Amino acid sequence: MDFASFLTSLATSFILFVVLMLLFTWLSRKPGNKEVYYPNRILRGLDPWEGGSGRTRNPFAWIREALSSSEQDVIAMSGVDTAVYFVFLSTVLGILVLSGVVLLPVLLPVAATDNFMKSSNDTSKGTFNDLDKLSMGHIEEKSPRSWAFLIATYWVSFVAYYLLWKAYNHVSDLRAAALMSPEVRPEQFTILVRDIPPPPEGQTRKEQVDSYFKAIYPDTYYRSMVVTNNKKVNKIWEDLEGYKKKLAHAEAVYAESKKTGKPEGTKPTNKTGFLGLLGKKVDSIEYYNQKINESVSKLEAEQKVTLGEKQQASALVFFTSRVAAASAAQSLHARLVDTWTVMDAPEARQLIWPNLPKNFYERQIRQILVYVIVALTIFFYMIPIGLVSAVTTLANLKKILPFIKPIVNILAIKTVLEAYLPQIALIIFLALLPKFLLFLSKEEGIPSESHAQRAASGKYFYFSVLNVFIGFTVGGTLFDSFKDIEENPNSVVDILATSLPANATFFLTFVALKFFVGYGLELSRLVPLIIYHLKRKYLCKTEDELKAAWTPGDLGLATRALKVYVPSYESYGKMWPHIHSRLVAALVLFQVTMFGYFGIKKFYYTPLIIPLPILSLIFAFICSKKFYRFFQATALEVACRELKETPNMERVFRSYIPPSLNAEKVDEDQFEDAASQVSRSQSFV
Amino acid sequence: MDFASFLTSLATSFILFVVLMLLFTWLSRKPGNKEVYYPNRILRGLDPWEGGSGRTRNPFAWIREALSSSEQDVIAMSGVDTAVYFVFLSTVLGILVLSGVVLLPVLLPVAATDNFMKSSNDTSKGTFNDLDKLSMGHIEEKSPRSWAFLIATYWVSFVAYYLLWKAYNHVSDLRAAALMSPEVRPEQFTILVRDIPPPPEGQTRKEQVDSYFKAIYPDTYYRSMVVTNNKKVNKIWEDLEGYKKKLAHAEAVYAESKKTGKPEGTKPTNKTGFLGLLGKKVDSIEYYNQKINESVSKLEAEQKVTLGEKQQASALVFFTSRVAAASAAQSLHARLVDTWTVMDAPEARQLIWPNLPKNFYERQIRQILVYVIVALTIFFYMIPIGLVSAVTTLANLKKILPFIKPIVNILAIKTVLEAYLPQIALIIFLALLPKFLLFLSKEEGIPSESHAQRAASGKYFYFSVLNVFIGFTVGGTLFDSFKDIEENPNSVVDILATSLPANATFFLTFVALKFFVGYGLELSRLVPLIIYHLKRKYLCKTEDELKAAWTPGDLGLATRALKVYVPSYESYGKMWPHIHSRLVAALVLFQVTMFGYFGIKKFYYTPLIIPLPILSLIFAFICSKKFYRFFQATALEVACRELKETPNMERVFRSYIPPSLNAEKVDEDQFEDAASQVSRSQSFV
């Protein structure tokens, strides 16, 4: 890619970005679209235009708002995790700016005025292009100008250390502030207990858990909730909720038909068979009412069975103080370490219930299996994809699906398809990969959604580093120069250093494209807007349905904007150590590459780089020793801060009851029974 | 070494052993020696001959007693650590017996009746000797008789798994029983806090610690003891104690002189200068009385200064309940993980006070340095020793120390010295090594003696495995066959397998020698007996001095006997996981060696051994997951057991005051002040 084509590609992307931004400006000013553009604010009952006047709102307003709004606002609005994401952005930006501002004015002239290319009289292999003239590739071998780049490497490293240290400290502060907040948060009073041994003869699981913890925590133990197998009760509850929604929909249709058609209206009907397409035609409102009544009684019966007989070897245990819970979550309870294992309870909405009762060794085995599968995926995913894309040529497709022939034969479409078909399998694979990794992480037996997401993003990071980066750009070079390696295995660093700068411009383009197009599309929220309007017009009849249509999804792995996304859970910044260690890993890779590159330039003082990777490792070690454990556990000095009010333990407890066991009509005697049992036994003690 | 010389050496050792045992029988029956043979019993106020009648006492009685006395007696007598040592002995014995009883009657005939040696018609290189005829080396290559040895390998492995599992479980029970005992043990109410940050302006260290822990544990916090720099006060106190002993000695000498000599007696005198050899002659009794008075006032002044001004960044914190202390010792207290680090407090007598205030990063750096030194020692210790032994030949010695000439010229002595001089440097090194490793472990900053000993024995284990075993026996073989390895690096296992069995007889002799002579000498306690009698006759004048003369040392690393040694500290079996993992390591080494040996015998089914080392690793993994953490921390279900009585917290607290700060005369206002401060602040809360 030469300089011209780079500029073209950059310009195209930028124009696309501007168009999308203009669309955003136009659309977001229309009051009818406000649910799509400010859902988070509306959900919190705030005025969507509060802060900036409606007229001056522009696509970059969110950036200004993000910059001007204090971190406290961000935390109040979207939680610690979003604030941590901003810390990440500002740290990376800080490293780029501090490096760039100081170095570019110095390094660009140093490189550009060197006469290496001229002196070699175009005898080079033509790997240098216009853009590369500005880079280190342009300076002469053994040139003393390398000193500038050596010092630059040190400068970038120390800027990175300084900013990363500040960021870690700051995130640690944020986490501490959130954990010591005077608000009552149920998860701070709760621990998750797993691997409970079989109860002794004549004791229920609940009695076993209660007596165990009451003995250890006579003063601070509140009560326990034994995890049950909710598969069946969940199914019934989901059916019930479905019927309720369909009933409301049918009633809305009926009411509308009264307004528009005959005054008595048309009663909506539906068929009872497969997907509403087959079977007897019935009156929808009557039918769903009947179904709801059936389901409610079934649900009540199943709830009794579930609570009584489907208790599993896991429980949530509630304490009356934050310190007691934080301390209990960190302490060894049982002599046999693989029983009564404890951990911080995640938020109720994060719990992956089916994973809770999984046995200690089952979890270990699952983890090993998942790691093996991930490793196989990372190293060999090209094989099935290659096979698939070899089979799905255009000619083959036409044979299998004859009806696409007329479309495919149009020249323009044919050209595009022929160009992109080979990559489609890869694109689909890369698009599905995060979901696949998340699925695998959940299969490990991880008890909370945010933890599973962290595990998945860790796997994705390894995939990216090993495959997209090394595999795509270096792999080719390595294969070409395999003979070199066989002759001299130490040359891997050299090869890395030769190939990486050459690929740097490619990456620059890739990042620019991804940022402008991807982020622009995301910001303008075009796709959800279209879907929302379509749904509103043709499908949604009730308020609830409307809300479901515009309520945004959770914080994706890569795509966020401050006012739009409702964070689906709060991990109090637990992802930071992972982000931090990946940034340090990138820094080490940069330093090693520079080492190799100076070597290629035959610069005598190249060994002066060697202290840097060592320094980076020491830096990582100190950071992990100083901060990491606080991100795994709650420090007691933080948990012991006073609360605004005495916690309403009943509410704390109820927040963890899954909705399928907590329907309005159902009497909660099961829970009450158990609770009163405890208080009775308490009075005996 | 052929069979005859092996028998000779075995016989010699055994005769020595019998002689020593006869001596033991004779000496231990004399009532005058009872302090040497039953010190532990006498210290506990038991009748030394209780249990066995004096007449039937014989050298093996302790074995019978050890076997007949229940484990509870052992624990009551010498603590959990001794009981754990017996579990170790019985486990190893169990593995040997269960392996031997089943296998020897089968394997010996299988090996002995094979005709490999005959068929090869003495063309072998002569590496096989009479003893080896009974071993696997004697069977033919590719012989189906190898099946017997393969099955034997499996049998030994499974016997080891079974017994090791049982032992781990049992030791875990012992530890739990000791930790949940209804006796009040001060260390169970105490935690050790290190890395306390600098106190805020206007607060003493003590106030800082008190306010910090009172906020977190309002109900269970008792009080704290800030660690002080006791170097100076210890020195004064030691001087004072020395003067007191000398005074008592002088008074005893004076009293004796009244009986034996003139009725008015001779007042003992001493010189005040260097080592009592120079300076003015003074009346000892007067002189020491004066010195004691001086020291007491100096001590009082220094104690005030120490308690007030020499407070360090470390403290012992006392809780009113065991559960609170056990839980506090495991919990993260501070947001910055490198401050307020906590751990279980060791027993008071185990504390290494100077190590307590050492900073977190100082400890890390010291640890790394120590590891480097140990690694260098293990790999290169032969170099200085080789140099030393090259220099200290007999001829050289005669030049340097001419006065030894007449002795050395006696032929018999000359022969012996010439034979042994080269090894003497090595012998001295090996004798000093444990002390050196213990010194290094203490330099790491480890806070307790028993922990330092565990660390030292770990280092010693690495040294043994890498050097004595691999270095001495395999190393030689490896050097000889270095060419083989260069040609085929995979042959290391083969070489291991060839050389190890050849060296097995050597080890057999070595172990026999060590057991019979070393253990016999130890048991008969000849050396201490001689020293004791010498001291009693010529030196000891007071009761205290006598007691010091016969009080035995602590449990050494390798030498114990049940009734004799007073365990110097109790770690509640914390060394077991280390013993366990070393036994498993030995098992894996055995399995790998057998794999290589079957390979050399060209046995087709050799790969059937491969699952065994894998199984061993899985076994080690499961054991560590199931049991290990309980040996690091106290499980709360254990700590929450009821106590016999309400703990006397004042006594718990006092047990940790070092003797130099706790002399009788000194008022303990410093401690009292602090305590009352706490209770006053308590009443405000």
Coordinates of C-alpha atoms in Angstrom, one line a residue, chain A residues 35-36 39-40 43 525 532 544-554 564 566:
Chain A
E35 CA -36.0 6.8 23.3
V36 CA -33.4 5.5 20.9
P39 CA -32.6 5.5 26.8
N40 CA -30.3 5.5 29.8
L43 CA -34.8 4.9 32.3
R525 CA -27.5 4.2 16.2
Y532 CA -37.4 0.6 16.6
D544 CA -44.0 -2.8 27.8
E545 CA -43.4 -4.0 24.3
L546 CA -42.3 -0.4 23.3
K547 CA -39.9 -0.3 26.2
A548 CA -38.4 -3.6 25.3
A549 CA -38.0 -2.3 21.7
W550 CA -35.9 0.7 22.7
T551 CA -34.1 -0.6 25.9
P552 CA -30.5 -0.9 24.7
G553 CA -28.5 -4.0 25.2
D554 CA -25.7 -4.3 27.7
V564 CA -26.9 5.2 25.5
V566 CA -27.4 0.6 30.3

